[in-house]
Amino acid sequence: MEEAIRQARKSLNEGGIPIGSVIVRNEEILAVGHNKRVQEKNPILHGEMDCLNNLGRIGSFKDCTIYSTLMPCYMCGGTIVQFKIPKVIVGENKTFEGSQAFMESHGIKVTNLMLPECIEMMEQFIKENPDLWFEDIGEL
Amino acid sequence: MEEAIRQARKSLNEGGIPIGSVIVRNEEILAVGHNKRVQEKNPILHGEMDCLNNLGRIGSFKDCTIYSTLMPCYMCGGTIVQFKIPKVIVGENKTFEGSQAFMESHGIKVTNLMLPECIEMMEQFIKENPDLWFEDIGEL
């Protein structure tokens, strides 16, 4: 999760949305990513999607865990369900409810750490950039 | 749908998975795309995702319709739900059940044309490339 937070802060420093993600297998980091809506003008590159985009084709995800600083939305949750990534560890869901119930209904184990650091980062970002945030979650 | 089928055949000719997609607003094609798992070694570029990837940031999708030669999977269905693309028109769901019920439970209108051309294209592809197909839908 430390690396996911580092990815989120990197995105913020690039002028982007501060959400980061890491995919891990057997305690080894396979790939990292962060939201690139602003940086690459790309609506599908949420943190988790960028992480998989950077990872490329690894076949099965069955022993993988994905970390995200924020609860995955339905796009990212749907991706986790479709590719059967069995474990998700998130920084918080206070600022965005996301798709926890949907993922759990498909047997994904979701752990929410409710980290103050992640909550504060998103609360400040949403306060300063509400239009960008609502665009990112399809609420325009 | 003709253009989506053209996109699917283009992917097949490139050595890729034959699924194509088109996004339309007010009878105007905004973007086209096709599956690029093979071509770009990318697990997230299903046809629908590539289409949005090519489209870029348009803000709201509220007047858009997305066409796909095949019923969207949970990744693509989750994306449609998250970004509130209200209408989905698909070529078929005989070769892949996808996420129709999930999308409909979120108010998306899904129309299935059950086109023999789309069914035949996928049946032949799956018969000839089962491993690639099962990788693409996370069934490895």
Short mmCIF file of C-alpha atoms in Angstrom, two decimals:
data_model
loop_
_atom_site.label_atom_id
_atom_site.label_comp_id
_atom_site.label_asym_id
_atom_site.label_seq_id
_atom_site.Cartn_x
_atom_site.Cartn_y
_atom_site.Cartn_z
CA MET A 1 0.00 0.00 0.00
CA GLU A 2 2.95 2.33 0.58
CA GLU A 3 3.87 1.99 -3.09
CA ALA A 4 0.23 2.57 -4.17
CA ILE A 5 0.22 5.79 -2.12
CA ARG A 6 3.51 6.77 -3.74
CA GLN A 7 1.86 6.23 -7.16
CA ALA A 8 -1.10 8.40 -6.12
CA ARG A 9 1.22 11.21 -5.02
CA LYS A 10 3.16 10.89 -8.28
CA SER A 11 -0.09 11.37 -10.21
CA LEU A 12 -0.94 14.42 -8.07
CA ASN A 13 2.48 15.90 -8.80
CA GLU A 14 1.85 15.38 -12.52
CA GLY A 15 -1.40 17.37 -12.23
CA GLY A 16 -3.49 14.20 -12.23
CA ILE A 17 -6.01 12.44 -10.02
CA PRO A 18 -4.30 10.96 -6.92
CA ILE A 19 -5.21 7.29 -7.09
CA GLY A 20 -2.51 4.65 -7.23
CA SER A 21 -2.45 0.89 -7.59
CA VAL A 22 -0.04 -2.03 -7.27
CA ILE A 23 -0.42 -5.67 -8.29
CA VAL A 24 1.43 -8.25 -6.24
CA ARG A 25 2.07 -12.00 -6.51
CA ASN A 26 3.94 -14.01 -3.88
CA GLU A 27 5.01 -10.79 -2.14
CA GLU A 28 6.58 -9.51 -5.34
CA ILE A 29 5.37 -6.33 -7.04
CA LEU A 30 4.46 -7.21 -10.63
CA ALA A 31 3.34 -3.75 -11.74
CA VAL A 32 2.36 -0.31 -10.49
CA GLY A 33 0.05 2.29 -11.96
CA HIS A 34 -1.88 5.45 -11.30
CA ASN A 35 -4.83 7.35 -12.70
CA LYS A 36 -3.93 8.98 -16.05
CA ARG A 37 -7.19 10.66 -17.08
CA VAL A 38 -5.49 14.04 -17.09
CA GLN A 39 -1.98 13.03 -18.11
CA GLU A 40 -3.02 10.91 -21.13
CA LYS A 41 -6.51 12.37 -21.68
CA ASN A 42 -7.73 8.81 -21.20
CA PRO A 43 -11.05 7.90 -19.55
CA ILE A 44 -10.23 4.21 -18.98
CA LEU A 45 -6.87 4.61 -17.23
CA HIS A 46 -7.98 4.56 -13.61
CA GLY A 47 -5.19 3.50 -11.24
CA GLU A 48 -6.10 -0.20 -11.31
CA MET A 49 -6.51 -0.24 -15.11
CA ASP A 50 -3.17 1.52 -15.63
CA CYS A 51 -1.58 -1.09 -13.39
CA LEU A 52 -2.93 -3.93 -15.56
CA ASN A 53 -2.08 -1.96 -18.68
CA ASN A 54 1.53 -1.74 -17.47
CA LEU A 55 1.57 -5.41 -16.44
CA GLY A 56 0.58 -6.80 -19.82
CA ARG A 57 -0.45 -10.41 -20.43
CA ILE A 58 0.41 -12.76 -17.56
CA GLY A 59 -2.27 -15.40 -18.19
CA SER A 60 -4.00 -16.24 -14.93
CA PHE A 61 -4.25 -13.74 -12.05
CA LYS A 62 -5.20 -16.44 -9.56
CA ASP A 63 -2.41 -15.80 -7.02
CA CYS A 64 -2.48 -12.02 -7.38
CA THR A 65 -3.57 -9.28 -5.00
CA ILE A 66 -4.38 -5.78 -6.22
CA TYR A 67 -3.87 -2.76 -3.98
CA SER A 68 -5.60 0.53 -4.63
CA THR A 69 -5.60 3.73 -2.61
CA LEU A 70 -9.38 4.01 -3.23
CA MET A 71 -12.24 1.50 -3.47
CA PRO A 72 -12.46 0.36 -7.13
CA CYS A 73 -15.31 1.74 -9.25
CA TYR A 74 -17.50 -0.57 -11.39
CA MET A 75 -15.04 -0.46 -14.31
CA CYS A 76 -12.14 -1.56 -12.12
CA GLY A 77 -14.31 -3.87 -10.00
CA GLY A 78 -15.69 -5.47 -13.17
CA THR A 79 -12.14 -5.99 -14.40
CA ILE A 80 -11.18 -7.63 -11.09
CA VAL A 81 -14.24 -9.90 -11.33
CA GLN A 82 -13.70 -10.79 -15.00
CA PHE A 83 -10.00 -11.61 -14.57
CA LYS A 84 -10.61 -13.31 -11.22
CA ILE A 85 -8.12 -11.32 -9.17
CA PRO A 86 -9.04 -12.93 -5.85
CA LYS A 87 -7.93 -10.27 -3.34
CA VAL A 88 -8.31 -6.50 -3.26
CA ILE A 89 -6.81 -4.29 -0.56
CA VAL A 90 -7.96 -0.68 -0.57
CA GLY A 91 -6.84 2.45 1.21
CA GLU A 92 -10.32 3.81 1.90
CA ASN A 93 -13.94 4.06 0.76
CA LYS A 94 -14.98 7.16 2.69
CA THR A 95 -14.70 9.47 -0.33
CA PHE A 96 -16.15 6.98 -2.87
CA GLU A 97 -18.34 3.96 -2.25
CA GLY A 98 -17.25 2.07 -5.36
CA SER A 99 -18.19 -1.51 -6.15
CA GLN A 100 -17.32 -3.45 -2.98
CA ALA A 101 -20.66 -5.30 -2.72
CA PHE A 102 -20.53 -6.23 -6.42
CA MET A 103 -16.98 -7.62 -6.13
CA GLU A 104 -17.84 -9.53 -2.95
CA SER A 105 -20.94 -11.02 -4.61
CA HIS A 106 -18.53 -12.58 -7.11
CA GLY A 107 -16.31 -14.06 -4.40
CA ILE A 108 -13.58 -11.41 -4.34
CA LYS A 109 -12.08 -10.76 -0.88
CA VAL A 110 -12.04 -7.01 -0.27
CA THR A 111 -10.10 -5.54 2.65
CA ASN A 112 -10.51 -1.85 3.45
CA LEU A 113 -7.69 -0.31 5.51
CA MET A 114 -9.44 3.07 5.97
CA LEU A 115 -6.13 4.92 6.04
CA PRO A 116 -6.37 8.59 7.10
CA GLU A 117 -3.58 9.42 4.63
CA CYS A 118 -5.65 8.14 1.68
CA ILE A 119 -8.86 9.80 2.91
CA GLU A 120 -7.17 13.19 3.37
CA MET A 121 -5.52 13.03 -0.05
CA MET A 122 -8.84 12.38 -1.83
CA GLU A 123 -10.90 14.77 0.30
CA GLN A 124 -8.54 17.62 -0.52
CA PHE A 125 -8.40 16.69 -4.20
CA ILE A 126 -12.21 16.46 -4.55
CA LYS A 127 -12.65 19.79 -2.74
CA GLU A 128 -10.21 21.51 -5.11
CA ASN A 129 -11.23 19.69 -8.33
CA PRO A 130 -14.89 18.66 -8.11
CA ASP A 131 -15.57 18.71 -11.89
CA LEU A 132 -12.57 16.54 -12.68
CA TRP A 133 -13.52 14.10 -9.95
CA PHE A 134 -17.14 13.81 -11.07
CA GLU A 135 -15.96 13.29 -14.65
CA ASP A 136 -13.67 10.48 -13.48
CA ILE A 137 -16.52 8.57 -11.83
CA GLY A 138 -19.07 9.23 -14.57
CA GLU A 139 -21.17 11.60 -12.49
CA LEU A 140 -21.21 14.58 -14.87
CA MET B 1 -23.08 -2.64 -36.21
CA GLU B 2 -21.63 -2.97 -39.69
CA GLU B 3 -18.68 -0.83 -38.63
CA ALA B 4 -18.24 -2.88 -35.42
CA ILE B 5 -18.11 -6.06 -37.54
CA ARG B 6 -15.58 -4.36 -39.81
CA GLN B 7 -13.46 -3.61 -36.72
CA ALA B 8 -13.71 -7.25 -35.60
CA ARG B 9 -12.56 -8.48 -39.02
CA LYS B 10 -9.72 -5.95 -38.98
CA SER B 11 -8.54 -7.41 -35.64
CA LEU B 12 -8.76 -10.93 -37.06
CA ASN B 13 -6.65 -9.87 -40.05
CA GLU B 14 -4.06 -8.46 -37.63
CA GLY B 15 -3.86 -11.85 -35.87
CA GLY B 16 -6.04 -10.64 -33.01
CA ILE B 17 -9.33 -11.52 -31.35
CA PRO B 18 -12.30 -10.63 -33.60
CA ILE B 19 -14.38 -8.33 -31.43
CA GLY B 20 -15.17 -4.81 -32.56
CA SER B 21 -16.94 -1.84 -31.06
CA VAL B 22 -18.32 1.56 -32.08
CA ILE B 23 -19.59 4.43 -29.97
CA VAL B 24 -22.29 6.63 -31.44
CA ARG B 25 -24.00 9.89 -30.44
CA ASN B 26 -26.84 11.45 -32.43
CA GLU B 27 -26.26 8.99 -35.29
CA GLU B 28 -22.64 10.09 -35.56
CA ILE B 29 -19.77 7.66 -34.97
CA LEU B 30 -17.54 9.16 -32.26
CA ALA B 31 -14.96 6.36 -32.12
CA VAL B 32 -14.26 2.79 -33.18
CA GLY B 33 -12.11 0.11 -31.59
CA HIS B 34 -11.29 -3.56 -31.50
CA ASN B 35 -9.73 -6.09 -29.18
CA LYS B 36 -5.94 -5.55 -28.97
CA ARG B 37 -4.86 -8.23 -26.49
CA VAL B 38 -2.63 -9.82 -29.11
CA GLN B 39 -1.64 -6.75 -31.11
CA GLU B 40 -0.59 -4.63 -28.10
CA LYS B 41 -0.05 -7.43 -25.56
CA ASN B 42 -2.64 -5.63 -23.49
CA PRO B 43 -5.17 -7.39 -21.23
CA ILE B 44 -7.49 -4.39 -20.79
CA LEU B 45 -8.01 -3.49 -24.46
CA HIS B 46 -11.18 -5.40 -25.18
CA GLY B 47 -13.12 -3.95 -28.14
CA GLU B 48 -15.28 -1.66 -26.01
CA MET B 49 -12.32 -0.46 -23.92
CA ASP B 50 -10.24 0.27 -27.02
CA CYS B 51 -13.16 2.27 -28.38
CA LEU B 52 -13.26 4.46 -25.23
CA ASN B 53 -9.46 4.60 -25.22
CA ASN B 54 -9.59 5.98 -28.78
CA LEU B 55 -12.43 8.36 -27.93
CA GLY B 56 -10.67 10.12 -25.05
CA ARG B 57 -12.39 12.47 -22.62
CA ILE B 58 -15.83 13.64 -23.75
CA GLY B 59 -17.31 14.36 -20.34
CA SER B 60 -20.79 12.82 -20.11
CA PHE B 61 -21.79 9.76 -22.16
CA LYS B 62 -25.49 10.31 -21.54
CA ASP B 63 -26.60 10.45 -25.18
CA CYS B 64 -24.25 7.72 -26.36
CA THR B 65 -24.88 4.18 -27.58
CA ILE B 66 -22.13 1.58 -27.67
CA TYR B 67 -22.18 -1.23 -30.22
CA SER B 68 -20.18 -4.40 -29.74
CA THR B 69 -20.05 -7.55 -31.86
CA LEU B 70 -20.16 -9.61 -28.62
CA MET B 71 -21.95 -9.22 -25.28
CA PRO B 72 -19.67 -7.14 -23.00
CA CYS B 73 -17.78 -8.94 -20.23
CA TYR B 74 -17.78 -7.64 -16.64
CA MET B 75 -14.84 -5.30 -17.32
CA CYS B 76 -16.62 -3.68 -20.26
CA GLY B 77 -20.06 -3.93 -18.61
CA GLY B 78 -18.65 -2.33 -15.46
CA THR B 79 -17.22 0.48 -17.58
CA ILE B 80 -20.59 1.01 -19.27
CA VAL B 81 -22.30 1.11 -15.84
CA GLN B 82 -19.71 3.43 -14.27
CA PHE B 83 -19.74 5.90 -17.16
CA LYS B 84 -23.52 5.63 -17.56
CA ILE B 85 -23.57 4.74 -21.25
CA PRO B 86 -27.33 4.20 -21.42
CA LYS B 87 -27.66 1.91 -24.47
CA VAL B 88 -25.72 -1.15 -25.59
CA ILE B 89 -26.38 -2.98 -28.86
CA VAL B 90 -24.61 -6.31 -29.26
CA GLY B 91 -24.08 -8.70 -32.14
CA GLU B 92 -24.62 -11.87 -30.14
CA ASN B 93 -24.30 -13.63 -26.78
CA LYS B 94 -24.36 -17.24 -27.97
CA THR B 95 -20.58 -17.69 -27.66
CA PHE B 96 -20.20 -15.68 -24.43
CA GLU B 97 -22.83 -14.88 -21.83
CA GLY B 98 -21.13 -11.70 -20.56
CA SER B 99 -22.66 -9.25 -18.13
CA GLN B 100 -26.12 -8.51 -19.57
CA ALA B 101 -28.03 -9.05 -16.31
CA PHE B 102 -25.54 -6.92 -14.37
CA MET B 103 -25.80 -4.05 -16.85
CA GLU B 104 -29.60 -4.26 -16.91
CA SER B 105 -29.73 -4.25 -13.10
CA HIS B 106 -28.06 -0.83 -13.32
CA GLY B 107 -30.62 0.52 -15.80
CA ILE B 108 -28.64 0.02 -19.02
CA LYS B 109 -30.78 -0.93 -22.05
CA VAL B 110 -29.19 -3.93 -23.75
CA THR B 111 -30.34 -5.06 -27.21
CA ASN B 112 -29.04 -8.33 -28.60
CA LEU B 113 -29.27 -8.69 -32.40
CA MET B 114 -28.14 -12.36 -32.44
CA LEU B 115 -26.49 -11.92 -35.83
CA PRO B 116 -25.37 -15.19 -37.49
CA GLU B 117 -22.33 -13.36 -38.92
CA CYS B 118 -21.08 -12.45 -35.42
CA ILE B 119 -21.82 -15.91 -34.00
CA GLU B 120 -19.98 -17.68 -36.82
CA MET B 121 -16.96 -15.38 -36.54
CA MET B 122 -16.56 -16.08 -32.80
CA GLU B 123 -17.38 -19.81 -32.99
CA GLN B 124 -14.67 -20.31 -35.57
CA PHE B 125 -12.18 -18.19 -33.65
CA ILE B 126 -12.80 -19.98 -30.34
CA LYS B 127 -12.52 -23.39 -32.04
CA GLU B 128 -9.16 -22.44 -33.54
CA ASN B 129 -7.76 -20.45 -30.56
CA PRO B 130 -9.26 -21.78 -27.33
CA ASP B 131 -6.33 -20.80 -25.07
CA LEU B 132 -6.25 -17.23 -26.34
CA TRP B 133 -10.00 -16.93 -25.92
CA PHE B 134 -10.02 -18.30 -22.38
CA GLU B 135 -7.16 -15.93 -21.50
CA ASP B 136 -9.19 -13.01 -22.84
CA ILE B 137 -12.18 -13.76 -20.61
CA GLY B 138 -10.12 -14.65 -17.52
CA GLU B 139 -10.92 -18.36 -17.66
CA LEU B 140 -7.37 -19.71 -17.62
#
